Short mmCIF file of C-alpha atoms in Angstrom, two decimals:
data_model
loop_
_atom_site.label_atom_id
_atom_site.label_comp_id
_atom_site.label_asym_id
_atom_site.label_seq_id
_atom_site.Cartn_x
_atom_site.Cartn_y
_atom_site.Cartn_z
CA UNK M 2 108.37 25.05 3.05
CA UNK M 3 105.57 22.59 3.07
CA UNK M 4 105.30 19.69 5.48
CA UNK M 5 106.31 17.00 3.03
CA UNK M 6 109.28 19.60 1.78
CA UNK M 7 109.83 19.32 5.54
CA UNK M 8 109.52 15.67 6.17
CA UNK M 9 111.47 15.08 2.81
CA UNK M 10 114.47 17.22 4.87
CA UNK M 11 114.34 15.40 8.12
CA UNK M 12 114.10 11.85 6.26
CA UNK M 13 116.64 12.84 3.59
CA UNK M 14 119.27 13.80 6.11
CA UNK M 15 119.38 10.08 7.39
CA UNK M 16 119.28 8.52 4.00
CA UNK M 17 122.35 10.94 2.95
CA UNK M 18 124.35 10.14 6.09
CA UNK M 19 123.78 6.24 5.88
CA UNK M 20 126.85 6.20 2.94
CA UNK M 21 128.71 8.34 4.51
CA UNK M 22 129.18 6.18 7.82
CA UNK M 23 130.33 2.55 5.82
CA UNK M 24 132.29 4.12 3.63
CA UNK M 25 135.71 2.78 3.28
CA UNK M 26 135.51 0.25 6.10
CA UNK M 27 136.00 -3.42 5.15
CA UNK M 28 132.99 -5.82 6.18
CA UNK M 29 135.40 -6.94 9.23
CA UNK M 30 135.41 -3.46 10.14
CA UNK M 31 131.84 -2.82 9.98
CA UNK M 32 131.02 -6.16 11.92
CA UNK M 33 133.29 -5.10 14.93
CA UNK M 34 131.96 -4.31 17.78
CA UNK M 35 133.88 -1.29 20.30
CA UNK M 36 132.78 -3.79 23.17
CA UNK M 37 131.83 -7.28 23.38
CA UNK M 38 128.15 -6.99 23.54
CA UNK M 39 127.83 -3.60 21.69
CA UNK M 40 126.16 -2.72 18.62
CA UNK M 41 128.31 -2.65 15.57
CA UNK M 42 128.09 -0.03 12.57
CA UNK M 43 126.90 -2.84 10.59
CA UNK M 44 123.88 -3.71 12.48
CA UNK M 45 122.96 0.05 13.18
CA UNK M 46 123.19 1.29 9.81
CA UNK M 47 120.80 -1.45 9.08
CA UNK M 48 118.69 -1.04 11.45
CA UNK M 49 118.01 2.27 11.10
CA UNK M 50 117.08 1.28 7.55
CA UNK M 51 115.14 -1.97 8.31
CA UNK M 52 112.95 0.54 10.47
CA UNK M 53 112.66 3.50 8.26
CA UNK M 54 111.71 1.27 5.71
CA UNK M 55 109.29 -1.31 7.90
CA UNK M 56 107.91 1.43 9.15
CA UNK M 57 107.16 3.69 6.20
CA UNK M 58 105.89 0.73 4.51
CA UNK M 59 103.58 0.01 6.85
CA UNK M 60 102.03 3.33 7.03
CA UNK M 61 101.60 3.84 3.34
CA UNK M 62 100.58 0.40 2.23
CA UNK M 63 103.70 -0.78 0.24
CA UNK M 64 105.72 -3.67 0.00
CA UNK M 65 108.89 -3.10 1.86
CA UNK M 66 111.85 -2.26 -0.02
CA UNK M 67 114.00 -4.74 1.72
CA UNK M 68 111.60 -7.44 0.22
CA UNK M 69 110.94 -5.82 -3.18
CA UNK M 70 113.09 -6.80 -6.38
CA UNK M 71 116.32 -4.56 -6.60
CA UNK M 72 116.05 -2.16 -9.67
CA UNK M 73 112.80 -3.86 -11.33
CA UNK M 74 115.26 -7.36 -11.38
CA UNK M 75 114.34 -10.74 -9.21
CA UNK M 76 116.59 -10.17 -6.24
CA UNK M 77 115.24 -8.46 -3.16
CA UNK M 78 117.83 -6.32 -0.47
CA UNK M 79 117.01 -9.42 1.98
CA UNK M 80 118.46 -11.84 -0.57
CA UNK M 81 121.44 -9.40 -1.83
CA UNK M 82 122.44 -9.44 1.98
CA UNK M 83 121.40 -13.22 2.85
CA UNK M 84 121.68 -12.30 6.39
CA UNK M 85 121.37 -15.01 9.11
CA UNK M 86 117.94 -13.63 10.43
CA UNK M 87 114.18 -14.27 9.52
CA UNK M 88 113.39 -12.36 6.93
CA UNK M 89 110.80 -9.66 8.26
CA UNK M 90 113.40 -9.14 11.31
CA UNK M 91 114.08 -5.75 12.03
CA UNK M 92 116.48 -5.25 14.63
CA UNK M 93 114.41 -4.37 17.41
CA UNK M 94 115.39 -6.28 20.44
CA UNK M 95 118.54 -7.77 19.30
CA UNK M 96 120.98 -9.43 21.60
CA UNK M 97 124.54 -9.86 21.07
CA UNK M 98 124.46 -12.51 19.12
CA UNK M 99 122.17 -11.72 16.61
CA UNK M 100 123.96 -8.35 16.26
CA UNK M 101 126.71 -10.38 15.05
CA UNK M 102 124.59 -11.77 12.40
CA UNK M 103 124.33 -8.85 10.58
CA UNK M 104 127.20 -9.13 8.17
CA UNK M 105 127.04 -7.12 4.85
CA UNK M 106 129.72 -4.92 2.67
CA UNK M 107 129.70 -1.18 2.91
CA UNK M 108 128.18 -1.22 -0.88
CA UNK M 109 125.04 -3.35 -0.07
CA UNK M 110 124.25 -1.33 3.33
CA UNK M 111 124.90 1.76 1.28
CA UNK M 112 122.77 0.36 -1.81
CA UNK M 113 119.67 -0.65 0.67
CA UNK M 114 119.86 2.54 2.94
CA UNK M 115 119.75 4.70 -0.52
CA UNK M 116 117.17 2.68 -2.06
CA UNK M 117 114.69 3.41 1.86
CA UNK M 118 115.58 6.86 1.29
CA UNK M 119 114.47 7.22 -2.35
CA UNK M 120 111.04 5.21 -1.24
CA UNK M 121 110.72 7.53 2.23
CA UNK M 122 111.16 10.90 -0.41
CA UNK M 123 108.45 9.15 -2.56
CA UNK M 124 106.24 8.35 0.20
CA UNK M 125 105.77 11.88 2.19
CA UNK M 126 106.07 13.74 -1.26
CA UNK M 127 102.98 15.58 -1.19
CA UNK M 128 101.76 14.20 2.16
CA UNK M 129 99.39 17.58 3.96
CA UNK M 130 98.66 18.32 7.05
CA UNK M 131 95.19 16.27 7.25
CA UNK M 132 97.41 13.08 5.89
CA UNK M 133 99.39 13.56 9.16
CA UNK M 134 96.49 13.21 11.12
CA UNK M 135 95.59 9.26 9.89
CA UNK M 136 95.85 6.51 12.70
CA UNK M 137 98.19 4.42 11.23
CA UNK M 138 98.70 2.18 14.54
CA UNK M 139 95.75 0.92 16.18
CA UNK M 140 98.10 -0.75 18.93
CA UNK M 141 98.94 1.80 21.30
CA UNK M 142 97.30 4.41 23.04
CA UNK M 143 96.51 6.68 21.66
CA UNK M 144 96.65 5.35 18.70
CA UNK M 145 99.55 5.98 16.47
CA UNK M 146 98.98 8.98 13.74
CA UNK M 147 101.02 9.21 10.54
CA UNK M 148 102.75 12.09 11.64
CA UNK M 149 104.03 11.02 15.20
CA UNK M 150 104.76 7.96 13.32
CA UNK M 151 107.43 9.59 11.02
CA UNK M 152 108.49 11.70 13.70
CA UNK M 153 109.41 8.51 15.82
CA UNK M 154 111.16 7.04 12.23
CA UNK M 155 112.77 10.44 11.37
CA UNK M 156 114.27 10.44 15.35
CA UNK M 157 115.01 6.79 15.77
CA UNK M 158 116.86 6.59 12.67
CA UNK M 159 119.43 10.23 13.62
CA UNK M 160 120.07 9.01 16.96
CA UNK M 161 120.93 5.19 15.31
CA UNK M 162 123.26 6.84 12.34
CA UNK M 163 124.89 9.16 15.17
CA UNK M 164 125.88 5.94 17.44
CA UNK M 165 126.91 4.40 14.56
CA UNK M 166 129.09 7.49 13.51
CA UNK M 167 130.40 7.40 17.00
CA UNK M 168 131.60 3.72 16.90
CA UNK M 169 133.00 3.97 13.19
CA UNK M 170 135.21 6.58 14.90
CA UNK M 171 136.14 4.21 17.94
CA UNK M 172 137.46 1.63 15.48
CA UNK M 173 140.23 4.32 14.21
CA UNK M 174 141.64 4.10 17.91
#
């Protein structure tokens, strides 16, 4: 195995879960919060998308999905979901409220997670060892390479799609 086999693994593994964890709930269901204050599986399934694909993005160039036209047609995943935010939001540093905001049906955070994955499997697809190595984020120090970069993604994104595994169970109860 390769490092972009690899990478393709790691990455793949979040984009395959993503489906797994909305579906069947109502939008209710996914807006719900186990606690007043808490995340919801709404808002992390998203999140961990909105970063995977912010991120990625970023680091190889592109236009974000979440901005791009939807299957070569005018709409873009940030009109599809027409979500109460600005549009290059994120997630990152949400507070209750704006949690809240993020309303969408299990389809369309299915349907955007999928379409990161597909782009993040496109992306590191034949990415080497010397491609890993390329600052990518000038901001910190040290600077960011593109491989700690998708590490941080790859992690950030698990340990999102595990909460929100762990709250889609709570709502059972």
């Amino acid at each position: 195995m390769d490092v972009s086999q690899l990478l393709q693994e790691v990455l793949g593994r979040a984009s395959a879960l993503a489906p797994t964890v909305v579906d069947g709930l109502s939008e209710e269901d996914l807006a719900r919060a186990p606690q007043p204050g808490a995340n919801t599986v709404a808002w992390l399934v998203w999140h961990q998308a909105r970063v995977m694909d912010d991120h990625l993005a970023d680091a190889a160039g592109l236009e974000q999905v979440w901005t791009s036209p939807v299957d070569g047609g005018g709409e873009a995943w940030a009109d599809r979901l027409a979500l109460d935010l600005p549009r290059e939001d994120t997630g990152y540093g949400h507070t209750a409220d704006e949690v809240a905001r993020v309303r969408a049906s299990a389809e369309d955070l299915a349907g955007y997670a999928r379409a990161v994955g597909e782009r993040a499997d496109a992306v590191v697809a034949g990415l080497g060892e010397q491609d890993l190595d390329r600052v990518v984020d000038e901001g910190w120090d040290p600077p960011v390479t593109y491989g700690v970069r998708l590490a941080s993604v790859a992690s950030d994104c698990l340990q999102h799609l595990g909460q929100a595994s762990y709250v889609r169970g709570l709502l059972g109860r």
